[in-house]
Amino acid sequence: MKPYVLLVASVAALGGLLFGYDTGVISGAILFITKDFALNVRLQEFTISVVLIGCVAGAASAGWIADTIGRRWTLFAAGIVFLLGAVASALAPNETVLLISRAVVGIGIGFSSVVAPLYISEVAPAEVRGGLVSLYQFAITVGILAAYLIDYRLAAAGDWRTMLGLAVVPSLVLVFGMLAMPESPRYLFKIGKEQRARAGLAHIHGPQAAAAEEQSILEGLSLKSAGLAAFRSGPLLYALFVGVSLAVLQQVTGINTVIYYGPQIFQLAGIGSAQDSIMAQTLVGTVNCVLTLVAIFFVDKIGRKPLLYIGLAGMLLSLAALSYAFSAPHLSGSLSTIALWSMMVYVGCFAFSLGPIVWVLISEIFPLQARGLGMSISTLANWIANFFVSQFFLTMLHTLGTPGTFATYAVMCLVTIFFIRATVPETKNELLEEIRVGGASA
Ligand code: BGC
């Protein structure tokens, strides 16, 4: 692979890093914000979840914006929004300003969660596309881990302003980086800028492969541009069904309960002090990060579906083990160890399968003419499902009990395996335009 392609994907992946950092950082910051602004429980919850309102708004509009001003400028805009949100939240004089700035940060996350994988997938040569989109997921996990570590480091000083404000650094790199990056050649063909598109393709693929790509893109473009109405029937409706379902299944198999509530779960599992639980959470962040590398290196060799099956089977078994461990009246000794290891295995298996590959697939299955919109709707579904799962996790623990909650996620893993078997095509090594989901060619 050309280093140039890796550079383009890495700059875009900074959108993922900010996604991870800004969703992870609040868990540590909230304790000190609560003290400074004397927040009641309701306001605390809202300070945490307001970012999701921004995410939903950002994801809902990102596809349309990316189709109108281009992928590159939308990512540039995401960088500016992240920057404004970080500065405003770090300097917030009161709770109202903080809430507004966290919603602004959410808009940045919503934009980048649609456009970063979309852009990477359109720029990448077919034989490394899965790995490069997985790089975006890797950046998310680095962001989450960095947030845990920075929160840990700044906790003694209670410095929540620096915790939130540090997002300025990657935001600036994203803004200036995107100025230097090329527009997606696929988008340039779509808006009729053929000369620039051709030059871009040649730069990325070399002259020979570029001609084949061009041929394939032009054939794809002969289809009529698809607005929202086109999703109401036929192959596009089917692709949307697959995209939305995958995005929702990524969430309802429970990953964010561990990412957001890890320390609480560790305490339930009998892991001594709060300090130890936070340490264990850092370990979760590290496992999540390191195991994503497996996807980067193998998703284009082994393929999307085999990795998904292996990962989901591991998630299912570890959730079953967690459910078993938690069914004991008190967790201690070997049961605590089983619970701790099961959580690590669960996160590790997610990290090389459902985490990255859902983003890979939803960036691949829609035809160019409907890609922005299709990804936007799928990502929106991902955020809404995230909201419900994380919002109702504590309620689920209360009503179903801890074993029942983890058993429910295990069942959802099984459902996901069957769903993938029935609907998802293997897209390894295919040109984007060759990919067919239920008869729709991408
Ligand atoms: C998911 C996030 C999750 C993260 C964990 C992403 O693919 O969309 O909801 O927090 O993975 O690494």
Tab-separated table of C-alpha atoms and ligand atoms in Angstrom:
chain	number	residue	atom	x	y	z
A	1	MET	CA	0.000	0.000	0.000
A	2	LYS	CA	1.173	3.528	-0.747
A	3	PRO	CA	2.144	5.535	2.351
A	4	TYR	CA	0.052	8.346	0.878
A	5	VAL	CA	-3.167	6.306	1.233
A	6	LEU	CA	-2.265	5.446	4.823
A	7	LEU	CA	-1.701	9.138	5.542
A	8	VAL	CA	-5.091	10.113	4.080
A	9	ALA	CA	-6.861	7.402	6.114
A	10	SER	CA	-4.973	8.350	9.284
A	11	VAL	CA	-5.920	12.020	9.085
A	12	ALA	CA	-9.580	11.105	8.536
A	13	ALA	CA	-9.353	8.604	11.390
A	14	LEU	CA	-8.667	11.521	13.746
A	15	GLY	CA	-12.439	12.000	13.544
A	16	GLY	CA	-12.633	8.578	15.246
A	17	LEU	CA	-10.090	9.560	17.863
A	18	LEU	CA	-12.190	12.574	18.815
A	19	PHE	CA	-15.345	10.399	18.780
A	20	GLY	CA	-13.688	8.049	21.305
A	21	TYR	CA	-12.100	10.761	23.433
A	22	ASP	CA	-15.191	12.923	23.704
A	23	THR	CA	-17.507	10.017	24.564
A	24	GLY	CA	-15.023	8.551	27.087
A	25	VAL	CA	-13.820	11.689	28.867
A	26	ILE	CA	-17.072	12.645	30.546
A	27	SER	CA	-17.122	9.566	32.824
A	28	GLY	CA	-14.182	10.965	34.825
A	29	ALA	CA	-15.004	14.653	34.399
A	30	ILE	CA	-18.576	14.425	35.674
A	31	LEU	CA	-17.554	13.907	39.312
A	32	PHE	CA	-15.820	17.295	39.419
A	33	ILE	CA	-18.341	19.151	37.237
A	34	THR	CA	-21.013	17.981	39.664
A	35	LYS	CA	-19.092	19.552	42.539
A	36	ASP	CA	-18.263	22.835	40.794
A	37	PHE	CA	-21.753	23.481	39.426
A	38	ALA	CA	-23.614	21.790	42.339
A	39	LEU	CA	-25.566	19.528	39.987
A	40	ASN	CA	-28.482	17.380	41.098
A	41	VAL	CA	-28.783	13.807	39.769
A	42	ARG	CA	-31.036	14.808	36.886
A	43	LEU	CA	-28.617	17.456	35.668
A	44	GLN	CA	-25.699	15.056	36.063
A	45	GLU	CA	-27.422	12.533	33.811
A	46	PHE	CA	-28.243	15.228	31.308
A	47	THR	CA	-24.662	16.520	31.279
A	48	ILE	CA	-23.570	13.003	30.319
A	49	SER	CA	-26.255	12.279	27.746
A	50	VAL	CA	-26.645	15.705	26.058
A	51	VAL	CA	-23.746	14.786	23.777
A	52	LEU	CA	-25.945	12.055	22.274
A	53	ILE	CA	-28.548	14.620	21.215
A	54	GLY	CA	-25.795	16.367	19.260
A	55	CYS	CA	-24.631	13.020	17.824
A	56	VAL	CA	-28.118	12.234	16.554
A	57	ALA	CA	-28.450	15.683	14.946
A	58	GLY	CA	-24.945	15.471	13.463
A	59	ALA	CA	-25.374	11.948	12.092
A	60	ALA	CA	-28.809	12.775	10.657
A	61	SER	CA	-27.498	15.735	8.654
A	62	ALA	CA	-23.972	14.495	7.815
A	63	GLY	CA	-24.895	12.381	4.784
A	64	TRP	CA	-26.745	15.205	3.119
A	65	ILE	CA	-23.942	17.663	3.899
A	66	ALA	CA	-21.297	15.218	2.597
A	67	ASP	CA	-23.260	14.832	-0.641
A	68	THR	CA	-23.596	18.615	-0.970
A	69	ILE	CA	-20.216	20.102	0.003
A	70	GLY	CA	-18.135	16.933	-0.299
A	71	ARG	CA	-16.558	14.447	2.085
A	72	ARG	CA	-13.414	16.475	2.682
A	73	TRP	CA	-15.127	19.723	3.667
A	74	THR	CA	-17.566	17.887	5.913
A	75	LEU	CA	-14.661	16.369	7.835
A	76	PHE	CA	-13.029	19.795	7.952
A	77	ALA	CA	-16.299	21.180	9.343
A	78	ALA	CA	-16.370	18.349	11.914
A	79	GLY	CA	-12.886	19.458	13.043
A	80	ILE	CA	-14.051	23.074	13.471
A	81	VAL	CA	-17.125	21.949	15.421
A	82	PHE	CA	-14.956	19.745	17.687
A	83	LEU	CA	-12.633	22.679	18.238
A	84	LEU	CA	-15.406	25.120	19.167
A	85	GLY	CA	-17.030	22.535	21.435
A	86	ALA	CA	-13.758	21.760	23.233
A	87	VAL	CA	-12.858	25.413	23.844
A	88	ALA	CA	-16.368	26.369	24.933
A	89	SER	CA	-16.762	23.416	27.305
A	90	ALA	CA	-13.345	23.949	28.883
A	91	LEU	CA	-14.142	27.623	29.538
A	92	ALA	CA	-17.826	27.184	30.382
A	93	PRO	CA	-18.723	29.709	33.105
A	94	ASN	CA	-21.906	27.849	34.041
A	95	GLU	CA	-23.901	24.645	33.482
A	96	THR	CA	-25.983	26.066	30.621
A	97	VAL	CA	-22.919	26.934	28.535
A	98	LEU	CA	-21.433	23.536	29.346
A	99	LEU	CA	-24.595	21.743	28.180
A	100	ILE	CA	-24.665	23.706	24.924
A	101	SER	CA	-20.983	23.075	24.257
A	102	ARG	CA	-21.294	19.335	24.923
A	103	ALA	CA	-24.191	19.232	22.434
A	104	VAL	CA	-21.904	20.997	19.922
A	105	VAL	CA	-19.211	18.366	20.560
A	106	GLY	CA	-21.912	15.756	19.870
A	107	ILE	CA	-22.588	17.318	16.456
A	108	GLY	CA	-18.874	16.908	15.656
A	109	ILE	CA	-19.028	13.257	16.714
A	110	GLY	CA	-22.168	12.715	14.622
A	111	PHE	CA	-20.514	14.255	11.535
A	112	SER	CA	-17.314	12.302	11.837
A	113	SER	CA	-18.992	8.969	12.642
A	114	VAL	CA	-20.697	9.148	9.240
A	115	VAL	CA	-18.117	10.856	7.083
A	116	ALA	CA	-14.778	9.474	8.326
A	117	PRO	CA	-15.558	5.822	7.433
A	118	LEU	CA	-17.352	6.936	4.264
A	119	TYR	CA	-14.378	8.989	3.068
A	120	ILE	CA	-11.809	6.314	3.977
A	121	SER	CA	-13.822	3.625	2.246
A	122	GLU	CA	-14.140	5.697	-0.950
A	123	VAL	CA	-10.467	6.606	-1.072
A	124	ALA	CA	-9.038	3.174	-0.186
A	125	PRO	CA	-7.924	0.616	-2.771
A	126	ALA	CA	-10.234	-2.442	-2.554
A	127	GLU	CA	-7.608	-4.849	-1.247
A	128	VAL	CA	-6.890	-2.777	1.897
A	129	ARG	CA	-10.241	-1.063	2.369
A	130	GLY	CA	-11.329	-3.173	5.358
A	131	GLY	CA	-8.051	-2.560	7.174
A	132	LEU	CA	-8.146	1.172	6.557
A	133	VAL	CA	-11.739	1.576	7.749
A	134	SER	CA	-10.760	-0.548	10.788
A	135	LEU	CA	-8.047	2.036	11.410
A	136	TYR	CA	-10.895	4.434	12.089
A	137	GLN	CA	-12.238	2.059	14.781
A	138	PHE	CA	-8.698	1.754	16.150
A	139	ALA	CA	-8.617	5.541	16.490
A	140	ILE	CA	-11.935	5.417	18.410
A	141	THR	CA	-10.410	2.945	20.873
A	142	VAL	CA	-7.218	5.032	21.231
A	143	GLY	CA	-9.447	8.026	21.986
A	144	ILE	CA	-11.377	6.095	24.644
A	145	LEU	CA	-8.163	4.825	26.259
A	146	ALA	CA	-6.559	8.280	26.176
A	147	ALA	CA	-9.665	9.670	27.884
A	148	TYR	CA	-9.457	7.050	30.671
A	149	LEU	CA	-5.759	7.738	31.220
A	150	ILE	CA	-6.096	11.524	31.159
A	151	ASP	CA	-9.076	11.412	33.514
A	152	TYR	CA	-7.058	9.214	35.847
A	153	ARG	CA	-4.064	11.547	35.725
A	154	LEU	CA	-6.056	14.756	36.276
A	155	ALA	CA	-8.442	13.323	38.878
A	156	ALA	CA	-6.235	14.287	41.818
A	157	ALA	CA	-6.468	17.964	40.820
A	158	GLY	CA	-10.144	17.621	39.877
A	159	ASP	CA	-9.266	19.454	36.659
A	160	TRP	CA	-12.284	18.740	34.454
A	161	ARG	CA	-11.643	21.800	32.289
A	162	THR	CA	-8.327	20.422	31.045
A	163	MET	CA	-9.916	16.975	30.586
A	164	LEU	CA	-12.501	18.447	28.190
A	165	GLY	CA	-10.162	21.066	26.708
A	166	LEU	CA	-7.432	18.659	25.608
A	167	ALA	CA	-9.624	17.664	22.658
A	168	VAL	CA	-8.407	20.926	21.101
A	169	VAL	CA	-5.145	19.251	20.088
A	170	PRO	CA	-6.500	16.477	17.787
A	171	SER	CA	-9.206	18.895	16.564
A	172	LEU	CA	-6.548	21.292	15.281
A	173	VAL	CA	-4.659	18.454	13.600
A	174	LEU	CA	-7.907	17.314	11.947
A	175	VAL	CA	-8.718	20.841	10.707
A	176	PHE	CA	-5.282	21.534	9.236
A	177	GLY	CA	-4.857	17.931	8.098
A	178	MET	CA	-8.087	17.966	6.080
A	179	LEU	CA	-6.991	21.164	4.326
A	180	ALA	CA	-4.087	19.183	2.902
A	181	MET	CA	-6.069	16.029	2.044
A	182	PRO	CA	-7.644	15.328	-1.362
A	183	GLU	CA	-11.390	15.105	-2.021
A	184	SER	CA	-12.701	11.567	-2.549
A	185	PRO	CA	-12.357	10.787	-6.290
A	186	ARG	CA	-15.702	8.986	-6.180
A	187	TYR	CA	-17.382	12.157	-4.961
A	188	LEU	CA	-15.585	14.218	-7.635
A	189	PHE	CA	-16.907	11.914	-10.373
A	190	LYS	CA	-20.348	12.197	-8.839
A	191	ILE	CA	-20.340	16.009	-9.156
A	192	GLY	CA	-18.810	15.928	-12.634
A	193	LYS	CA	-15.266	17.092	-11.802
A	194	GLU	CA	-13.758	14.310	-13.873
A	195	GLN	CA	-10.296	15.717	-14.413
A	196	ARG	CA	-9.598	16.216	-10.721
A	197	ALA	CA	-11.148	12.836	-9.977
A	198	ARG	CA	-8.911	11.096	-12.510
A	199	ALA	CA	-5.781	12.784	-11.126
A	200	GLY	CA	-6.810	11.736	-7.620
A	201	LEU	CA	-7.360	8.124	-8.665
A	202	ALA	CA	-3.988	7.978	-10.396
A	203	HIS	CA	-2.288	9.395	-7.312
A	204	ILE	CA	-3.884	6.769	-5.081
A	205	HIS	CA	-3.846	3.678	-7.288
A	206	GLY	CA	-1.203	4.283	-9.945
A	207	PRO	CA	-2.254	4.756	-13.604
A	208	GLN	CA	-3.275	1.177	-14.452
A	209	ALA	CA	-5.491	0.309	-11.502
A	210	ALA	CA	-6.923	3.836	-11.727
A	211	ALA	CA	-8.404	3.107	-15.164
A	212	ALA	CA	-10.229	0.023	-13.853
A	213	GLU	CA	-11.541	1.963	-10.851
A	214	GLU	CA	-12.747	4.769	-13.108
A	215	GLN	CA	-14.586	2.373	-15.378
A	216	SER	CA	-16.318	0.809	-12.417
A	217	ILE	CA	-17.210	4.161	-10.810
A	218	LEU	CA	-18.663	5.510	-14.059
A	219	GLU	CA	-20.826	2.425	-14.473
A	220	GLY	CA	-22.055	2.917	-10.917
A	221	LEU	CA	-22.841	6.545	-11.670
A	222	SER	CA	-25.085	5.696	-14.585
A	223	LEU	CA	-27.712	4.896	-11.939
A	224	LYS	CA	-29.964	7.800	-11.029
A	225	SER	CA	-29.049	9.769	-7.911
A	226	ALA	CA	-31.046	8.385	-5.021
A	227	GLY	CA	-32.935	10.675	-2.645
A	228	LEU	CA	-34.779	9.505	0.433
A	229	ALA	CA	-37.724	8.243	-1.659
A	230	ALA	CA	-35.494	5.674	-3.418
A	231	PHE	CA	-35.014	3.873	-0.102
A	232	ARG	CA	-38.716	3.009	0.056
A	233	SER	CA	-38.453	-0.116	-2.071
A	234	GLY	CA	-36.260	-2.600	-3.906
A	235	PRO	CA	-32.580	-3.320	-3.334
A	236	LEU	CA	-31.910	0.033	-1.625
A	237	LEU	CA	-34.540	-0.674	0.994
A	238	TYR	CA	-32.910	-4.041	1.571
A	239	ALA	CA	-29.418	-2.471	1.868
A	240	LEU	CA	-30.855	0.030	4.344
A	241	PHE	CA	-32.433	-2.800	6.328
A	242	VAL	CA	-29.055	-4.562	6.530
A	243	GLY	CA	-27.155	-1.342	7.390
A	244	VAL	CA	-29.566	-0.204	10.081
A	245	SER	CA	-29.815	-3.691	11.591
A	246	LEU	CA	-26.030	-4.113	11.768
A	247	ALA	CA	-25.676	-0.679	13.363
A	248	VAL	CA	-28.335	-1.514	15.973
A	249	LEU	CA	-26.974	-5.025	16.641
A	250	GLN	CA	-23.529	-3.525	17.308
A	251	GLN	CA	-25.120	-1.702	20.235
A	252	VAL	CA	-27.704	-4.147	21.591
A	253	THR	CA	-25.003	-6.765	22.167
A	254	GLY	CA	-24.054	-4.503	25.075
A	255	ILE	CA	-20.558	-3.103	24.412
A	256	ASN	CA	-21.175	0.348	25.828
A	257	THR	CA	-22.380	-0.974	29.156
A	258	VAL	CA	-18.760	-2.067	29.674
A	259	ILE	CA	-17.232	1.018	28.047
A	260	TYR	CA	-19.405	3.478	30.002
A	261	TYR	CA	-20.166	1.574	33.228
A	262	GLY	CA	-17.065	-0.647	33.547
A	263	PRO	CA	-15.972	0.501	37.003
A	264	GLN	CA	-19.481	-0.071	38.402
A	265	ILE	CA	-19.590	-3.603	36.919
A	266	PHE	CA	-16.148	-4.367	38.353
A	267	GLN	CA	-17.344	-3.300	41.773
A	268	LEU	CA	-20.361	-5.611	41.441
A	269	ALA	CA	-17.883	-8.361	40.539
A	270	GLY	CA	-16.175	-7.900	43.898
A	271	ILE	CA	-13.096	-6.047	42.664
A	272	GLY	CA	-11.955	-4.194	45.802
A	273	SER	CA	-11.605	-0.435	45.769
A	274	ALA	CA	-12.786	2.256	43.364
A	275	GLN	CA	-9.135	2.745	42.487
A	276	ASP	CA	-8.789	-0.942	41.457
A	277	SER	CA	-11.953	-0.721	39.366
A	278	ILE	CA	-10.630	2.279	37.482
A	279	MET	CA	-7.373	0.413	36.887
A	280	ALA	CA	-9.355	-2.570	35.566
A	281	GLN	CA	-11.222	-0.174	33.283
A	282	THR	CA	-7.908	1.039	31.874
A	283	LEU	CA	-7.117	-2.588	31.139
A	284	VAL	CA	-10.449	-2.869	29.285
A	285	GLY	CA	-9.476	0.184	27.226
A	286	THR	CA	-6.105	-1.356	26.410
A	287	VAL	CA	-7.587	-4.719	25.369
A	288	ASN	CA	-10.121	-2.876	23.205
A	289	CYS	CA	-7.348	-0.940	21.519
A	290	VAL	CA	-4.824	-3.740	21.003
A	291	LEU	CA	-7.285	-6.339	19.698
A	292	THR	CA	-8.565	-3.901	17.067
A	293	LEU	CA	-5.178	-4.384	15.399
A	294	VAL	CA	-6.232	-7.965	14.619
A	295	ALA	CA	-9.038	-6.596	12.452
A	296	ILE	CA	-6.729	-4.115	10.736
A	297	PHE	CA	-4.349	-6.894	9.719
A	298	PHE	CA	-6.807	-9.695	8.965
A	299	VAL	CA	-10.081	-8.245	7.717
A	300	ASP	CA	-8.834	-8.099	4.114
A	301	LYS	CA	-7.154	-11.509	4.317
A	302	ILE	CA	-9.569	-13.723	6.254
A	303	GLY	CA	-12.617	-11.673	5.257
A	304	ARG	CA	-15.366	-9.814	7.116
A	305	LYS	CA	-17.717	-12.702	7.835
A	306	PRO	CA	-15.252	-15.226	9.362
A	307	LEU	CA	-13.902	-12.559	11.733
A	308	LEU	CA	-17.449	-11.595	12.687
A	309	TYR	CA	-18.367	-15.223	13.430
A	310	ILE	CA	-15.263	-15.846	15.562
A	311	GLY	CA	-15.696	-12.589	17.467
A	312	LEU	CA	-19.409	-13.043	18.054
A	313	ALA	CA	-18.923	-16.618	19.256
A	314	GLY	CA	-16.323	-15.335	21.765
A	315	MET	CA	-18.653	-12.524	22.888
A	316	LEU	CA	-21.506	-15.003	23.327
A	317	LEU	CA	-19.440	-17.432	25.417
A	318	SER	CA	-17.919	-14.720	27.603
A	319	LEU	CA	-21.349	-13.174	28.220
A	320	ALA	CA	-22.661	-16.619	29.179
A	321	ALA	CA	-19.720	-16.972	31.605
A	322	LEU	CA	-20.453	-13.499	33.049
A	323	SER	CA	-24.083	-14.422	33.492
A	324	TYR	CA	-23.051	-17.637	35.260
A	325	ALA	CA	-20.566	-15.854	37.567
A	326	PHE	CA	-23.119	-13.200	38.511
A	327	SER	CA	-25.792	-15.772	39.327
A	328	ALA	CA	-23.926	-16.570	42.564
A	329	PRO	CA	-25.232	-14.592	45.553
A	330	HIS	CA	-21.757	-13.119	46.272
A	331	LEU	CA	-18.875	-12.851	43.900
A	332	SER	CA	-15.466	-13.557	45.321
A	333	GLY	CA	-12.385	-15.685	44.686
A	334	SER	CA	-12.562	-17.709	41.490
A	335	LEU	CA	-15.951	-16.262	40.464
A	336	SER	CA	-14.520	-12.739	40.580
A	337	THR	CA	-11.655	-13.915	38.424
A	338	ILE	CA	-14.049	-15.533	35.937
A	339	ALA	CA	-16.042	-12.300	35.765
A	340	LEU	CA	-12.945	-10.181	35.216
A	341	TRP	CA	-11.555	-12.431	32.495
A	342	SER	CA	-14.926	-12.785	30.812
A	343	MET	CA	-15.201	-9.025	30.507
A	344	MET	CA	-11.762	-8.800	28.951
A	345	VAL	CA	-12.520	-11.615	26.484
A	346	TYR	CA	-15.864	-10.008	25.631
A	347	VAL	CA	-14.300	-6.619	24.882
A	348	GLY	CA	-11.373	-8.232	23.029
A	349	CYS	CA	-13.711	-10.233	20.785
A	350	PHE	CA	-15.826	-7.140	20.044
A	351	ALA	CA	-12.655	-5.240	19.197
A	352	PHE	CA	-11.682	-7.422	16.233
A	353	SER	CA	-15.184	-8.143	14.977
A	354	LEU	CA	-18.399	-6.227	15.569
A	355	GLY	CA	-16.587	-2.982	16.489
A	356	PRO	CA	-14.673	-2.294	13.288
A	357	ILE	CA	-16.504	-4.521	10.810
A	358	VAL	CA	-19.897	-2.887	11.256
A	359	TRP	CA	-18.304	0.424	10.182
A	360	VAL	CA	-16.548	-1.344	7.318
A	361	LEU	CA	-19.772	-2.927	6.075
A	362	ILE	CA	-22.033	0.088	6.341
A	363	SER	CA	-19.475	2.103	4.400
A	364	GLU	CA	-19.508	-0.551	1.661
A	365	ILE	CA	-23.049	-1.752	1.081
A	366	PHE	CA	-24.697	1.374	-0.376
A	367	PRO	CA	-24.322	2.418	-4.024
A	368	LEU	CA	-22.390	5.675	-4.529
A	369	GLN	CA	-25.573	7.540	-5.424
A	370	ALA	CA	-27.117	6.660	-2.067
A	371	ARG	CA	-24.033	6.179	0.104
A	372	GLY	CA	-24.132	9.445	2.080
A	373	LEU	CA	-27.784	9.076	2.940
A	374	GLY	CA	-27.602	5.321	3.600
A	375	MET	CA	-24.671	5.721	5.977
A	376	SER	CA	-26.289	8.666	7.682
A	377	ILE	CA	-29.464	6.728	8.457
A	378	SER	CA	-27.547	3.628	9.626
A	379	THR	CA	-25.253	5.688	11.864
A	380	LEU	CA	-28.229	7.560	13.250
A	381	ALA	CA	-29.732	4.184	14.195
A	382	ASN	CA	-26.419	3.280	15.865
A	383	TRP	CA	-26.550	6.404	18.051
A	384	ILE	CA	-30.205	5.970	18.960
A	385	ALA	CA	-29.590	2.321	19.948
A	386	ASN	CA	-26.507	3.438	21.922
A	387	PHE	CA	-28.662	5.972	23.759
A	388	PHE	CA	-31.305	3.405	24.735
A	389	VAL	CA	-28.864	0.683	25.787
A	390	SER	CA	-26.725	2.986	27.922
A	391	GLN	CA	-29.710	4.856	29.326
A	392	PHE	CA	-31.549	1.703	30.405
A	393	PHE	CA	-28.603	-0.426	31.523
A	394	LEU	CA	-29.086	0.355	35.203
A	395	THR	CA	-32.838	-0.223	34.877
A	396	MET	CA	-32.131	-3.575	33.197
A	397	LEU	CA	-29.845	-4.607	36.048
A	398	HIS	CA	-32.652	-3.716	38.413
A	399	THR	CA	-35.453	-5.564	36.625
A	400	LEU	CA	-33.695	-8.559	34.986
A	401	GLY	CA	-30.856	-8.847	37.495
A	402	THR	CA	-27.195	-8.889	36.484
A	403	PRO	CA	-27.197	-12.498	35.141
A	404	GLY	CA	-30.399	-11.838	33.175
A	405	THR	CA	-28.945	-8.666	31.650
A	406	PHE	CA	-25.780	-10.366	30.392
A	407	ALA	CA	-27.804	-13.385	29.198
A	408	THR	CA	-29.952	-10.983	27.128
A	409	TYR	CA	-26.841	-9.592	25.430
A	410	ALA	CA	-25.649	-13.185	24.801
A	411	VAL	CA	-28.942	-13.957	23.025
A	412	MET	CA	-28.477	-10.815	20.919
A	413	CYS	CA	-25.046	-12.138	19.847
A	414	LEU	CA	-26.744	-15.305	18.622
A	415	VAL	CA	-29.339	-13.250	16.741
A	416	THR	CA	-26.484	-11.256	15.158
A	417	ILE	CA	-24.738	-14.439	13.979
A	418	PHE	CA	-27.927	-15.645	12.251
A	419	PHE	CA	-28.602	-12.203	10.816
A	420	ILE	CA	-25.121	-11.992	9.284
A	421	ARG	CA	-25.397	-15.503	7.868
A	422	ALA	CA	-28.686	-14.669	6.209
A	423	THR	CA	-28.062	-11.175	4.853
A	424	VAL	CA	-24.445	-9.999	4.728
A	425	PRO	CA	-22.327	-10.602	1.615
A	426	GLU	CA	-18.562	-11.142	1.875
A	427	THR	CA	-17.091	-7.905	0.541
A	428	LYS	CA	-13.376	-8.674	0.893
A	429	ASN	CA	-11.355	-7.529	-2.164
A	430	GLU	CA	-14.408	-6.375	-4.128
A	431	LEU	CA	-14.452	-2.952	-5.750
A	432	LEU	CA	-17.101	-0.833	-4.028
A	433	GLU	CA	-19.195	-0.854	-7.207
A	434	GLU	CA	-19.149	-4.664	-7.379
A	435	ILE	CA	-20.650	-5.160	-3.942
A	436	ARG	CA	-24.205	-6.412	-4.017
A	437	VAL	CA	-26.597	-6.556	-1.109
A	438	GLY	CA	-29.857	-8.235	-2.012
A	439	GLY	CA	-29.309	-7.310	-5.674
A	440	ALA	CA	-28.235	-3.659	-5.142
A	441	SER	CA	-24.808	-2.999	-6.533
A	442	ALA	CA	-22.743	-0.494	-4.574
B	1	BGC	C1	-19.034	1.755	18.708
B	1	BGC	C2	-19.098	2.598	19.971
B	1	BGC	C3	-18.238	1.956	21.033
B	1	BGC	C4	-16.837	1.708	20.526
B	1	BGC	C5	-16.026	0.926	21.519
B	1	BGC	C6	-17.609	1.631	18.290
B	1	BGC	O1	-17.525	0.871	17.108
B	1	BGC	O2	-19.813	2.349	17.694
B	1	BGC	O3	-20.426	2.715	20.376
B	1	BGC	O4	-18.174	2.791	22.173
B	1	BGC	O5	-16.868	0.998	19.313
B	1	BGC	O6	-14.739	0.695	21.066
